[in-house]
Coordinates of C-alpha atoms in Angstrom, one line a residue:
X1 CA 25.5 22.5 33.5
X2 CA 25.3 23.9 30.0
X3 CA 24.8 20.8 27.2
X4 CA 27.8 20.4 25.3
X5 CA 27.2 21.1 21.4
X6 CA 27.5 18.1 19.3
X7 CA 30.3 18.8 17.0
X8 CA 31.8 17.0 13.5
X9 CA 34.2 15.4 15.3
X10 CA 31.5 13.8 17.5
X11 CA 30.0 12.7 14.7
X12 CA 32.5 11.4 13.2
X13 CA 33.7 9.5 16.3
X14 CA 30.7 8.2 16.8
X15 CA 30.1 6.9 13.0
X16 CA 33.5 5.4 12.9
X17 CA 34.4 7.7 9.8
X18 CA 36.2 10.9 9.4
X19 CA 35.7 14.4 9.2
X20 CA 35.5 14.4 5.7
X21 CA 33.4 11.2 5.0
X22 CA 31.1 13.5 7.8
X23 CA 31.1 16.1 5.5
X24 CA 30.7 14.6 2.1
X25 CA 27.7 12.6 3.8
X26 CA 25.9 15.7 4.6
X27 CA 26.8 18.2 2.0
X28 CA 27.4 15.7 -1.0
X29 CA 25.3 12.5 0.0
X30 CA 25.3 11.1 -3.4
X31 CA 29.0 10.6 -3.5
X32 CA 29.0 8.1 -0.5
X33 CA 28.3 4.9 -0.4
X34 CA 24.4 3.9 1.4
X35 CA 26.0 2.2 4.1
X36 CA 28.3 5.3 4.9
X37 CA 25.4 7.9 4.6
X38 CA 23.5 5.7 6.8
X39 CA 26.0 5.3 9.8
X40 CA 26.4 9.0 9.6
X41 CA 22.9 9.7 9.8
X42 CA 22.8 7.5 12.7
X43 CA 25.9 9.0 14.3
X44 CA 24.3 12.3 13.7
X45 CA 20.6 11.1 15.6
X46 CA 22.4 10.2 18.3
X47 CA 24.5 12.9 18.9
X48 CA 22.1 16.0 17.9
X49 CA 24.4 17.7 15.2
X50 CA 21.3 17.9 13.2
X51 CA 21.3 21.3 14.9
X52 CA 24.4 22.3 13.4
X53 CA 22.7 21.5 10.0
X54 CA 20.2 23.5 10.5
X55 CA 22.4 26.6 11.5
X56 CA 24.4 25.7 7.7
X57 CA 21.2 26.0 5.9
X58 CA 20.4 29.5 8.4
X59 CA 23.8 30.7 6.5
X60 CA 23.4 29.6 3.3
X61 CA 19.8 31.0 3.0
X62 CA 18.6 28.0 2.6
X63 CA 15.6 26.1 4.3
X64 CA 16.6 22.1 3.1
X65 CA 13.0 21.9 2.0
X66 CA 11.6 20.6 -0.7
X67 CA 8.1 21.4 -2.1
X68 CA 6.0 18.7 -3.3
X69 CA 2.2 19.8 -4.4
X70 CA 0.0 16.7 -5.3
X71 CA -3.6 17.1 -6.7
X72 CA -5.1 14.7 -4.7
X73 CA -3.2 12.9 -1.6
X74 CA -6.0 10.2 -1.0
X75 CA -5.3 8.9 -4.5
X76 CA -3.2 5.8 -4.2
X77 CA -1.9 6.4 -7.6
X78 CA 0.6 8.9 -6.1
X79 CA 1.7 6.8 -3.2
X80 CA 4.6 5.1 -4.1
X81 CA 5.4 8.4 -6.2
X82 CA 5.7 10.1 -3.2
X83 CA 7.7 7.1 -0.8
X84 CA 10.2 7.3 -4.5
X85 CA 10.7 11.2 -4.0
X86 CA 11.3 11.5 0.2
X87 CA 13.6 8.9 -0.6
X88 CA 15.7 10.7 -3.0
X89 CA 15.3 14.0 -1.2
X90 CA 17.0 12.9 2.0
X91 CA 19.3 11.0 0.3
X92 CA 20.4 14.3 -0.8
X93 CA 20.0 16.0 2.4
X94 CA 16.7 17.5 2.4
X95 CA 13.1 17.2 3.8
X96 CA 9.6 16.7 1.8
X97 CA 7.0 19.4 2.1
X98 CA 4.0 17.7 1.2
X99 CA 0.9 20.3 -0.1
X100 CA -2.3 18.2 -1.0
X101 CA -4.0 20.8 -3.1
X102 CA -7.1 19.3 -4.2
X103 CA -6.6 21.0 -7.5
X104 CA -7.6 24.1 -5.8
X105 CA -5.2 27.3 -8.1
X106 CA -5.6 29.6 -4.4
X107 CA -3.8 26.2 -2.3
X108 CA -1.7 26.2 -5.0
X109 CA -0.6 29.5 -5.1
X110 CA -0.4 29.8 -1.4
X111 CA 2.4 26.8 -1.4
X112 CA 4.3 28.4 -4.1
X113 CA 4.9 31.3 -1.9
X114 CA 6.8 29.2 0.0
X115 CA 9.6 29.3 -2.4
X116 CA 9.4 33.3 -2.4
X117 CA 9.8 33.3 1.1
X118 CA 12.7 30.7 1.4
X119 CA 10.7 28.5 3.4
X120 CA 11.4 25.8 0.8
X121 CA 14.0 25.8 -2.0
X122 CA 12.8 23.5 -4.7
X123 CA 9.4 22.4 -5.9
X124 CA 8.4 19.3 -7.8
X125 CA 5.1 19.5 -9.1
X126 CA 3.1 16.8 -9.9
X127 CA -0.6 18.6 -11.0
X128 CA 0.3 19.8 -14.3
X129 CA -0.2 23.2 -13.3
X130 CA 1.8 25.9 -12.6
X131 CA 1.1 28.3 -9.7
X132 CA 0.1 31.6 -10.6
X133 CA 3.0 33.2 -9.2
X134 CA 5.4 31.4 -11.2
X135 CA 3.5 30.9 -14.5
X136 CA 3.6 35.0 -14.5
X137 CA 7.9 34.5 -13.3
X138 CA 10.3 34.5 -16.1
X139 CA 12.1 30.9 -16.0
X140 CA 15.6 31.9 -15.2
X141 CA 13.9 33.8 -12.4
X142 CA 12.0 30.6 -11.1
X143 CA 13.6 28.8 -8.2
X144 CA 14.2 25.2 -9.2
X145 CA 10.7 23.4 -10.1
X146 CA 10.2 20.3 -11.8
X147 CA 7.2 18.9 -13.1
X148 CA 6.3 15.3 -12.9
X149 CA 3.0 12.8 -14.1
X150 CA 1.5 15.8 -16.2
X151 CA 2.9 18.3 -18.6
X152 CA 2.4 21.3 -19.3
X153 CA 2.1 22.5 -22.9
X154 CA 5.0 25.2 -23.7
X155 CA 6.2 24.8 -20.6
X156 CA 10.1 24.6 -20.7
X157 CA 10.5 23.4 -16.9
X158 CA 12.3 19.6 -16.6
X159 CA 9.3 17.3 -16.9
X160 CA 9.5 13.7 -16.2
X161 CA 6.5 11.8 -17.9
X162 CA 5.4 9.1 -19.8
X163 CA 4.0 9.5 -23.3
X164 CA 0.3 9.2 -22.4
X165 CA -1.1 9.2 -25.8
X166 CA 0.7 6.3 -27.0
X167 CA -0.1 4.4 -23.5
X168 CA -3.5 5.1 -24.4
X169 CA -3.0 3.7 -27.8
X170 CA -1.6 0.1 -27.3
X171 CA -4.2 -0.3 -24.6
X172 CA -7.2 0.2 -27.1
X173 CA -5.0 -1.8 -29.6
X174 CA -5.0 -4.3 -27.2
X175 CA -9.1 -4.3 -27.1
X176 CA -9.0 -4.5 -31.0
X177 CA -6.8 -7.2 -31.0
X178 CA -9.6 -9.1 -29.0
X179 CA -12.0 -8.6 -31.5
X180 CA -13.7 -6.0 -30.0
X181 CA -14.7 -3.4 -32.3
X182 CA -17.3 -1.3 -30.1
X183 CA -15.0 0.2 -27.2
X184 CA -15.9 3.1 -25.2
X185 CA -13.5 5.2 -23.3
X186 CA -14.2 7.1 -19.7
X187 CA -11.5 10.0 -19.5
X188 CA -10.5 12.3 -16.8
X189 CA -12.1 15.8 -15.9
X190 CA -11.8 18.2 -18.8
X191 CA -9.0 20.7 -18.8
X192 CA -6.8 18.1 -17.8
X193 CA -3.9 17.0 -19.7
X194 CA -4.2 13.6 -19.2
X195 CA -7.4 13.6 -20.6
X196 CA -6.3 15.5 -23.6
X197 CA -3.8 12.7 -24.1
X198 CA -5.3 9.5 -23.5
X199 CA -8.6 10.2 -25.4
X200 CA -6.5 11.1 -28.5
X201 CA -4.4 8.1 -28.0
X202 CA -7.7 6.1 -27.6
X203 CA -9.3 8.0 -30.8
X204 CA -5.8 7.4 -32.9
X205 CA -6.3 3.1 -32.3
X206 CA -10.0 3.7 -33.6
X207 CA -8.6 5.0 -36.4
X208 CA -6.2 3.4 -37.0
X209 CA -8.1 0.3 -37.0
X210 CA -10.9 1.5 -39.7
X211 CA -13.1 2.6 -36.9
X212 CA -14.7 5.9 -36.7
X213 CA -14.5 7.6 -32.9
X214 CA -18.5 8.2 -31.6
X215 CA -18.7 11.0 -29.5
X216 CA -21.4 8.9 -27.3
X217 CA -19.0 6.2 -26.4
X218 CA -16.1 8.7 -24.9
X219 CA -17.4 9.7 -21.2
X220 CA -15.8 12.6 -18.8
X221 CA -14.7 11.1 -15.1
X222 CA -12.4 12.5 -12.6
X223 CA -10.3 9.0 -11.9
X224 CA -12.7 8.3 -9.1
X225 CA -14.3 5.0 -8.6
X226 CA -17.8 7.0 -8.3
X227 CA -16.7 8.6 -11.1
X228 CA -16.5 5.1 -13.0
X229 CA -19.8 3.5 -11.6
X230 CA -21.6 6.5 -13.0
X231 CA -20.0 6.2 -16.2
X232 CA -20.3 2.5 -16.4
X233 CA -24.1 2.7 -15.6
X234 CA -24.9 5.3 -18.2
X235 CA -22.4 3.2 -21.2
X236 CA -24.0 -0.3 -20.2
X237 CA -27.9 1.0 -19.3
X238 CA -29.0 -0.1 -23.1
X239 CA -28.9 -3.5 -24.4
X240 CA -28.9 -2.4 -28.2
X241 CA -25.9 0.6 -27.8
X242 CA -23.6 -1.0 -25.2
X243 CA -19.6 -1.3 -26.0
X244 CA -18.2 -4.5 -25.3
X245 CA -15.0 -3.1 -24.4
X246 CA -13.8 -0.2 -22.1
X247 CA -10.9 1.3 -21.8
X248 CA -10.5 3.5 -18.8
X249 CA -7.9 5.9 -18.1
X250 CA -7.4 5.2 -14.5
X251 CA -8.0 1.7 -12.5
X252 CA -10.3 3.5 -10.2
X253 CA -12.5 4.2 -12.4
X254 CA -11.8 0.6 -14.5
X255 CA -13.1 -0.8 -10.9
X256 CA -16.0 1.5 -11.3
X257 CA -17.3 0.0 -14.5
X258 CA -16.6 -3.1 -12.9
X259 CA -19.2 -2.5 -10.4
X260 CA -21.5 -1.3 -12.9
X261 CA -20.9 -4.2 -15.1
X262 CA -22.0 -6.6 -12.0
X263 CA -25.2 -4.6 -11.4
X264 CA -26.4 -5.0 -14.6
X265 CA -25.4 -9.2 -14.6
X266 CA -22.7 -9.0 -17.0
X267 CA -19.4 -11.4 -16.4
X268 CA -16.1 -9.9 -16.6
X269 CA -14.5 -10.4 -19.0
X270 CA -16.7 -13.0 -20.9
X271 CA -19.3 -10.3 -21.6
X272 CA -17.0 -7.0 -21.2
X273 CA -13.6 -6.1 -21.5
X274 CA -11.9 -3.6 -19.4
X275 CA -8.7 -1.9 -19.5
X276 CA -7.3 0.4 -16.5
X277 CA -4.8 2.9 -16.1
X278 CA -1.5 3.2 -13.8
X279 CA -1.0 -0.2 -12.2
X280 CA -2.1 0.5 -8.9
X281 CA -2.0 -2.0 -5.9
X282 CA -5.8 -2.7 -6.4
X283 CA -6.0 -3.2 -10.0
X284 CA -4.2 -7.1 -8.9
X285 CA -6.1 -7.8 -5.9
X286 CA -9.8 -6.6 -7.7
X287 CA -11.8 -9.4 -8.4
X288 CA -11.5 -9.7 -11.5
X289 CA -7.7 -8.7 -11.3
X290 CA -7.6 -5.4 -14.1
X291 CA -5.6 -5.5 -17.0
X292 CA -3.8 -2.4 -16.9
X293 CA -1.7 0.1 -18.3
X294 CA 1.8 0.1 -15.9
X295 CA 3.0 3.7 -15.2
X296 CA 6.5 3.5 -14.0
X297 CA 6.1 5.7 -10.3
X298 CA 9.8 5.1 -8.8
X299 CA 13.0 3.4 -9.7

C-alpha cells in the first residue's frame, strides 16, 4: 500500500489550528504566538509534512539553511552564542549550518561556496573575516551575511558588536581605581580585531590616568588558557618588574595567569589583580571566581 502524503490539512487537524495558522507558522513563524508555532511543529513531526517543506524550499530555490562559520568551536565563549542563534533560526523556519573554521581563510572560503551553490541561503559570521569569495563580491551582490563578535573595518555588512575598546577601558579603570598603577595587558593574536581594540582601550585608561603605556607590559595570546600561563609566567618571572594588576582580554587566558600567579606563590587577589574578558561559565566557578568583563552573547 502506497503511504498517504501528509498534507496541510493534516497538519492542521492534528495541531488543532487551521490552514492558515499552518501556514503563517511555517512561512511567517514570527507572527504566531510560541505556543502556536510549537503545536504546529509538533503536529508537523508527527505527521511528516516536513517533506512538503522541503519540496517549498526545492521551488523557491531555496535550501532553509543557514551558514554559521565560528573561529574556534571548542571555545566556550561561543557556546551560548550559538544555542541564541539555532534558536532564532528555527523560530524562523530554518536550520544552522555550523562551519568550525579554525581560522583557516581555505575552510573559510570553502563554506562560503555554500551560499554560491544554494546549499545555504544566509551566513552569519562570527570571525571577523570575510571569505575571499565575498570580500572580492560587490555587496548588493552578496547573499545576506551578517557579521557578529568582530568587525570588520570598512566593511558595510550588518554587524552586531559590542564596543570593545571602551570594554577594555572601564576594565583597566577598574584596576586604577584599586590603586594599581603597574598593570599589564595579555591581548589576542595579532591581526585580530579584538586585539586592535582592547589594547587601545587598555592604553587609553593608562593614559588617561597620567600613566605612560610600556611596551614590555602588553603581551600577545590567542585567548587560550596555555596562551595565558605562558604569558603569566614571562610578566611575573622577575620580582623587581612584575605588574600588580592584569588585565586580560579573555577569561581563558585571565585563568591562565591565575595558574601562573599560583606557581610562583602569589595570592589572588591580595598580591595580583586580574581582570577577564567575556563572562564565561568558568570565570564564576574558578577559584578565585574572575572579575570579568560581561559580553552580552543572546537575549
Amino acid at each position: 500500500m502506497t503511504e498517504k502524503i501528509a498534507t496541510i490539512e493534516d497538519v492542521a487537524r492534528h495541531a488543532g489550528v487551521s490552514i492558515a495558522t499552518v501556514s503563517r507558522a511555517v512561512h511567517k513563524p514570527d507572527v504566531v504566538s510560541e505556543a502556536t508555532r510549537e503545536k504546529v511543529q509538533t503536529a508537523i513531526a508527527a505527521t511528516g509534512y516536513t517533506a512538503n517543506v522541503m519540496a517549498r524550499n526545492l521551488r523557491l530555490n531555496r535550501s532553509g539553511m543557514i551558514l554559521l562559520l565560528v573561529p574556534d568551536i571548542g571555545n566556550p565563549f561561543f557556546s551560548s552564542i550559538l544555542s541564541g542563534i539555532e534558536k532564532g533560526a528555527s523560530k524562523a523556519g530554518y536550520n544552522v549550518l555550523i562551519g568550525d573554521t579554525q581560522n583557516d581563510p581555505e575552510r573559510e572560503a570553502t563554506y562560503a561556496a555554500y551560499l554560491r551553490s544554494n546549499q545555504a541561503d544566509a551566513m552569519i559570521l562570527l570571525n571577523g573575516r570575510l571569505p575571499a569569495p565575498l570580500a572580492k563580491a560587490p555587496v548588493n551582490a552578496t547573499p545576506p551575511v551578517v557579521i557578529a563578535c568582530e568587525r570588520i573595518p570598512g566593511c558595510a555588512l550588518p554587524t552586531v558588536i559590542i564596543d570593545n575598546d571602551q570594554a577594555s577601558f572601564v576594565a583597566t579603570r577598574h584596576l586604577l581605581d584599586l590603586g594599581h598603577t603597574r598593570i599589564a595587558h595579555i591581548s589576542g593574536p595579532s591581526g585580530n580585531i579584538l586585539t586592535t581594540d582592547r589594547v587601545g582601550g587598555y592604553r587609553r585608561a593608562l593614559k588617561a590616568a597620567g600613566i605612560a603605556p610600556e611596551q614590555s607590559l602588553v603581551y600577545r595570546g590567542d585567548f587560550s588558557i596555555d596562551s595565558g600561563i605562558a604569558a603569566g609566567r614571562a610578566l611575573l618571572a622577575d620580582e623587581k618588574t612584575r605588574p600588580t594588576a592584569v588585565c586580560c582580554a579573555s577569561d581563558g587566558m585571565a585563568i591562565g595567569v591565575i595558574v601562573a600567579a599560583k606557581e610562583y606563590g602569589l595570592r589572588i587577589p591580595e598580591d595580583l589583580s586580574v581582570v577577564g574578558f567575556d563572562d564565561i561559565p568558568h570565570a564564576a566557578a574558578y577559584d578565585p571566581p574572575i572579575t570579568t568583563v560581561r559580553q552580552p552573547r543572546r537575549r
